[in-house]
PDB file of C-alpha atoms in Angstrom:
ATOM      1  CA  MET A   1    -213.266  54.484-102.635  1.00 50.00           C
ATOM      2  CA  ALA A   2    -212.481  51.128-101.062  1.00 52.00           C
ATOM      3  CA  SER A   3    -212.076  48.944-104.216  1.00 53.00           C
ATOM      4  CA  ASN A   4    -209.279  51.266-105.475  1.00 54.00           C
ATOM      5  CA  ALA A   5    -207.770  50.203-102.174  1.00 51.00           C
ATOM      6  CA  VAL A   6    -208.514  46.580-103.611  1.00 51.00           C
ATOM      7  CA  ARG A   7    -206.776  47.143-106.532  1.00 54.00           C
ATOM      8  CA  ILE A   8    -203.621  49.003-105.862  1.00 55.00           C
ATOM      9  CA  THR A   9    -202.552  46.607-103.097  1.00 53.00           C
ATOM     10  CA  ARG A  10    -200.868  43.364-104.063  1.00 55.00           C
ATOM     11  CA  GLN A  11    -199.886  40.088-103.052  1.00 57.00           C
ATOM     12  CA  VAL A  12    -196.069  39.461-102.818  1.00 57.00           C
ATOM     13  CA  LYS A  13    -194.722  35.442-102.428  1.00 64.00           C
ATOM     14  CA  PRO A  14    -192.470  35.203 -99.622  1.00 59.00           C
ATOM     15  CA  LEU A  15    -188.895  34.098-100.569  1.00 74.00           C
ATOM     16  CA  ILE A  16    -188.867  31.572 -99.037  1.00 83.00           C
ATOM     17  CA  SER A  17    -190.676  30.070 -96.426  1.00 85.00           C
ATOM     18  CA  SER A  18    -194.406  30.208 -96.449  1.00 87.00           C
ATOM     19  CA  THR A  19    -195.975  29.839 -93.054  1.00 90.00           C
ATOM     20  CA  PRO A  20    -193.714  31.522 -89.875  1.00 90.00           C
ATOM     21  CA  GLU A  21    -193.473  28.579 -88.296  1.00 94.00           C
ATOM     22  CA  ASP A  22    -191.423  27.258 -91.394  1.00 93.00           C
ATOM     23  CA  ALA A  23    -189.161  30.370 -90.871  1.00 93.00           C
ATOM     24  CA  ARG A  24    -188.696  29.849 -87.071  1.00 94.00           C
ATOM     25  CA  VAL A  25    -187.796  26.607 -88.225  1.00 94.00           C
ATOM     26  CA  ARG A  26    -185.058  28.116 -90.918  1.00 94.00           C
ATOM     27  CA  VAL A  27    -184.097  30.783 -88.501  1.00 95.00           C
ATOM     28  CA  LEU A  28    -183.138  28.108 -85.557  1.00 96.00           C
ATOM     29  CA  SER A  29    -181.250  25.875 -88.286  1.00 95.00           C
ATOM     30  CA  LEU A  30    -178.854  28.789 -88.476  1.00 96.00           C
ATOM     31  CA  TYR A  31    -178.698  29.788 -85.307  1.00 97.00           C
ATOM     32  CA  LYS A  32    -177.791  26.128 -84.555  1.00 96.00           C
ATOM     33  CA  ALA A  33    -175.179  26.007 -87.843  1.00 96.00           C
ATOM     34  CA  TRP A  34    -173.615  28.779 -86.476  1.00 95.00           C
ATOM     35  CA  TYR A  35    -173.346  27.934 -82.719  1.00 96.00           C
ATOM     36  CA  ARG A  36    -172.024  24.782 -84.093  1.00 96.00           C
ATOM     37  CA  HIS A  37    -169.247  26.643 -86.340  1.00 95.00           C
ATOM     38  CA  ILE A  38    -167.925  29.306 -84.104  1.00 95.00           C
ATOM     39  CA  PRO A  39    -164.991  26.811 -82.223  1.00 94.00           C
ATOM     40  CA  TYR A  40    -163.740  26.363 -85.234  1.00 93.00           C
ATOM     41  CA  MET A  41    -164.020  29.836 -86.556  1.00 93.00           C
ATOM     42  CA  CYS A  42    -161.808  31.246 -83.360  1.00 91.00           C
ATOM     43  CA  LYS A  43    -159.583  28.554 -84.270  1.00 92.00           C
ATOM     44  CA  ASP A  44    -159.193  28.236 -87.744  1.00 91.00           C
ATOM     45  CA  PHE A  45    -158.699  32.650 -87.927  1.00 89.00           C
ATOM     46  CA  ASP A  46    -157.375  33.061 -84.663  1.00 86.00           C
ATOM     47  CA  VAL A  47    -159.781  35.321 -83.425  1.00 86.00           C
ATOM     48  CA  GLN A  48    -158.693  37.706 -80.227  1.00 87.00           C
ATOM     49  CA  VAL A  49    -161.511  36.698 -78.550  1.00 90.00           C
ATOM     50  CA  ASN A  50    -162.644  33.935 -76.987  1.00 92.00           C
ATOM     51  CA  VAL A  51    -165.879  31.479 -78.090  1.00 94.00           C
ATOM     52  CA  ASP A  52    -168.371  32.460 -75.261  1.00 95.00           C
ATOM     53  CA  GLN A  53    -167.651  36.272 -76.314  1.00 93.00           C
ATOM     54  CA  CYS A  54    -168.045  35.260 -79.703  1.00 94.00           C
ATOM     55  CA  ARG A  55    -171.953  32.621 -78.827  1.00 95.00           C
ATOM     56  CA  ASP A  56    -172.447  36.078 -77.030  1.00 95.00           C
ATOM     57  CA  GLN A  57    -172.275  38.206 -79.839  1.00 94.00           C
ATOM     58  CA  LEU A  58    -174.206  36.025 -81.775  1.00 95.00           C
ATOM     59  CA  ARG A  59    -177.673  35.870 -79.212  1.00 96.00           C
ATOM     60  CA  ARG A  60    -176.926  39.688 -79.553  1.00 94.00           C
ATOM     61  CA  ASN A  61    -177.164  39.639 -82.596  1.00 93.00           C
ATOM     62  CA  PHE A  62    -180.245  37.280 -83.057  1.00 95.00           C
ATOM     63  CA  LYS A  63    -182.618  38.499 -80.508  1.00 95.00           C
ATOM     64  CA  LYS A  64    -181.809  42.091 -82.150  1.00 94.00           C
ATOM     65  CA  ASN A  65    -184.198  41.088 -84.645  1.00 93.00           C
ATOM     66  CA  ALA A  66    -186.572  38.633 -82.376  1.00 93.00           C
ATOM     67  CA  HIS A  67    -188.947  42.250 -82.883  1.00 94.00           C
ATOM     68  CA  LEU A  68    -189.721  40.445 -86.971  1.00 93.00           C
ATOM     69  CA  LYS A  69    -192.811  39.642 -88.166  1.00 92.00           C
ATOM     70  CA  ASP A  70    -192.569  40.503 -91.852  1.00 90.00           C
ATOM     71  CA  ILE A  71    -191.315  36.430 -93.233  1.00 91.00           C
ATOM     72  CA  ARG A  72    -190.138  38.336 -96.645  1.00 91.00           C
ATOM     73  CA  VAL A  73    -187.739  40.224 -93.928  1.00 92.00           C
ATOM     74  CA  ILE A  74    -187.161  36.987 -92.172  1.00 93.00           C
ATOM     75  CA  ASP A  75    -186.248  35.085 -95.012  1.00 93.00           C
ATOM     76  CA  MET A  76    -184.321  37.655 -96.379  1.00 93.00           C
ATOM     77  CA  LEU A  77    -181.934  37.772 -93.077  1.00 94.00           C
ATOM     78  CA  VAL A  78    -181.573  34.346 -93.035  1.00 94.00           C
ATOM     79  CA  VAL A  79    -180.718  33.915 -96.516  1.00 93.00           C
ATOM     80  CA  LYS A  80    -177.614  37.056 -95.754  1.00 94.00           C
ATOM     81  CA  GLY A  81    -176.744  34.882 -93.028  1.00 94.00           C
ATOM     82  CA  GLN A  82    -176.451  31.601 -94.908  1.00 94.00           C
ATOM     83  CA  SER A  83    -174.013  33.373 -97.010  1.00 94.00           C
ATOM     84  CA  ASP A  84    -172.114  35.066 -94.361  1.00 94.00           C
ATOM     85  CA  LEU A  85    -171.831  31.532 -92.179  1.00 94.00           C
ATOM     86  CA  LYS A  86    -171.068  29.930 -96.177  1.00 94.00           C
ATOM     87  CA  GLU A  87    -168.009  32.879 -96.618  1.00 94.00           C
ATOM     88  CA  VAL A  88    -166.716  32.331 -93.582  1.00 93.00           C
ATOM     89  CA  VAL A  89    -166.417  28.370 -93.382  1.00 93.00           C
ATOM     90  CA  GLU A  90    -165.006  29.162 -97.022  1.00 92.00           C
ATOM     91  CA  HIS A  91    -162.494  31.080 -95.705  1.00 90.00           C
ATOM     92  CA  TRP A  92    -163.124  33.965 -97.889  1.00 91.00           C
ATOM     93  CA  GLN A  93    -163.946  36.318 -95.025  1.00 89.00           C
ATOM     94  CA  GLN A  94    -160.283  37.346 -93.026  1.00 90.00           C
ATOM     95  CA  VAL A  95    -160.251  37.894 -89.431  1.00 90.00           C
ATOM     96  CA  PRO A  96    -160.706  41.836 -90.290  1.00 89.00           C
ATOM     97  CA  HIS A  97    -164.216  41.714 -92.471  1.00 88.00           C
ATOM     98  CA  ILE A  98    -165.049  38.569 -89.018  1.00 88.00           C
ATOM     99  CA  MET A  99    -164.299  41.391 -86.667  1.00 87.00           C
ATOM    100  CA  GLU A 100    -165.942  44.515 -88.045  1.00 87.00           C
ATOM    101  CA  LYS A 101    -168.806  42.300 -88.603  1.00 86.00           C
ATOM    102  CA  TRP A 102    -169.002  40.988 -85.302  1.00 83.00           C
ATOM    103  CA  PHE A 103    -167.453  43.688 -82.695  1.00 82.00           C
ATOM    104  CA  GLN A 104    -167.875  46.475 -84.492  1.00 77.00           C
ATOM    105  CA  LYS A 105    -168.838  48.528 -81.202  1.00 65.00           C
ATOM    106  CA  ASP A 106    -165.383  48.005 -79.833  1.00 48.00           C
ATOM    107  CA  LYS A 107    -164.603  50.740 -82.998  1.00 53.00           C
ATOM    108  CA  PRO A 108    -163.391  54.325 -82.036  1.00 56.00           C
ATOM    109  CA  THR A 109    -166.235  57.012 -82.976  1.00 62.00           C
ATOM    110  CA  GLU A 110    -165.414  59.496 -84.873  1.00 67.00           C
ATOM    111  CA  THR A 111    -165.339  62.338 -83.921  1.00 73.00           C
ATOM    112  CA  GLU A 112    -167.850  65.165 -85.738  1.00 77.00           C
ATOM    113  CA  LYS A 113    -166.215  66.804 -88.898  1.00 79.00           C
ATOM    114  CA  PRO A 114    -166.313  70.967 -88.995  1.00 78.00           C
ATOM    115  CA  LYS A 115    -168.758  71.966 -90.921  1.00 81.00           C
ATOM    116  CA  ASP A 116    -168.306  75.891 -90.848  1.00 84.00           C
ATOM    117  CA  PHE A 117    -165.294  77.677 -93.626  1.00 83.00           C
ATOM    118  CA  ILE A 118    -162.226  78.822 -90.866  1.00 84.00           C
ATOM    119  CA  SER A 119    -162.965  75.271 -89.184  1.00 82.00           C
ATOM    120  CA  LYS A 120    -162.283  73.097 -92.111  1.00 82.00           C
ATOM    121  CA  PHE A 121    -159.454  75.595 -93.833  1.00 83.00           C
ATOM    122  CA  LEU A 122    -157.795  74.720 -90.750  1.00 83.00           C
ATOM    123  CA  ASN A 123    -158.522  71.448 -90.157  1.00 80.00           C
ATOM    124  CA  GLY A 124    -157.181  70.986 -94.384  1.00 79.00           C
ATOM    125  CA  LEU A 125    -160.964  69.968 -95.766  1.00 71.00           C
ATOM    126  CA  ASP A 126    -162.212  71.042 -98.719  1.00 63.00           C
TER     127      ASP A 126
END
C-alpha cells in the first residue's frame, strides 16, 4: 500500500526559488521595489490617496500572504507582483486599474439579487 503512494506522488520543480531563503529574498526585493516606486506612482498617476496610504496598503497586501510556506506559490505571487510593477512603471495601467487593485475595499458592495420569480420580474431581470 505504501509503495503505491510513493509511485503516485511526484516531485514538482520550484518555479524560480530553490530554497525558502531564496524565496524570502525575492519577496523582500519586490517589496523594496514597490516601496521605492510608490512616490513616483502617486505623482505620475495623480491618484486620490497619498504616499503613506499607498505604503500602508502595500504593507497590508504583503502581510496578507505572510503565512504562505509553499515556495511555488510564493514564486507565483512574486512573478505576479513583478508584472504588476512593470505595468505601473511602463504606464500600461491607469488610475482606475491601480485604485481597483489596491483600494478595492472602498468599492460599494452589491445588493443581493432577487431569487424568486416575482422579485426578478419586478426588478426587470430574466
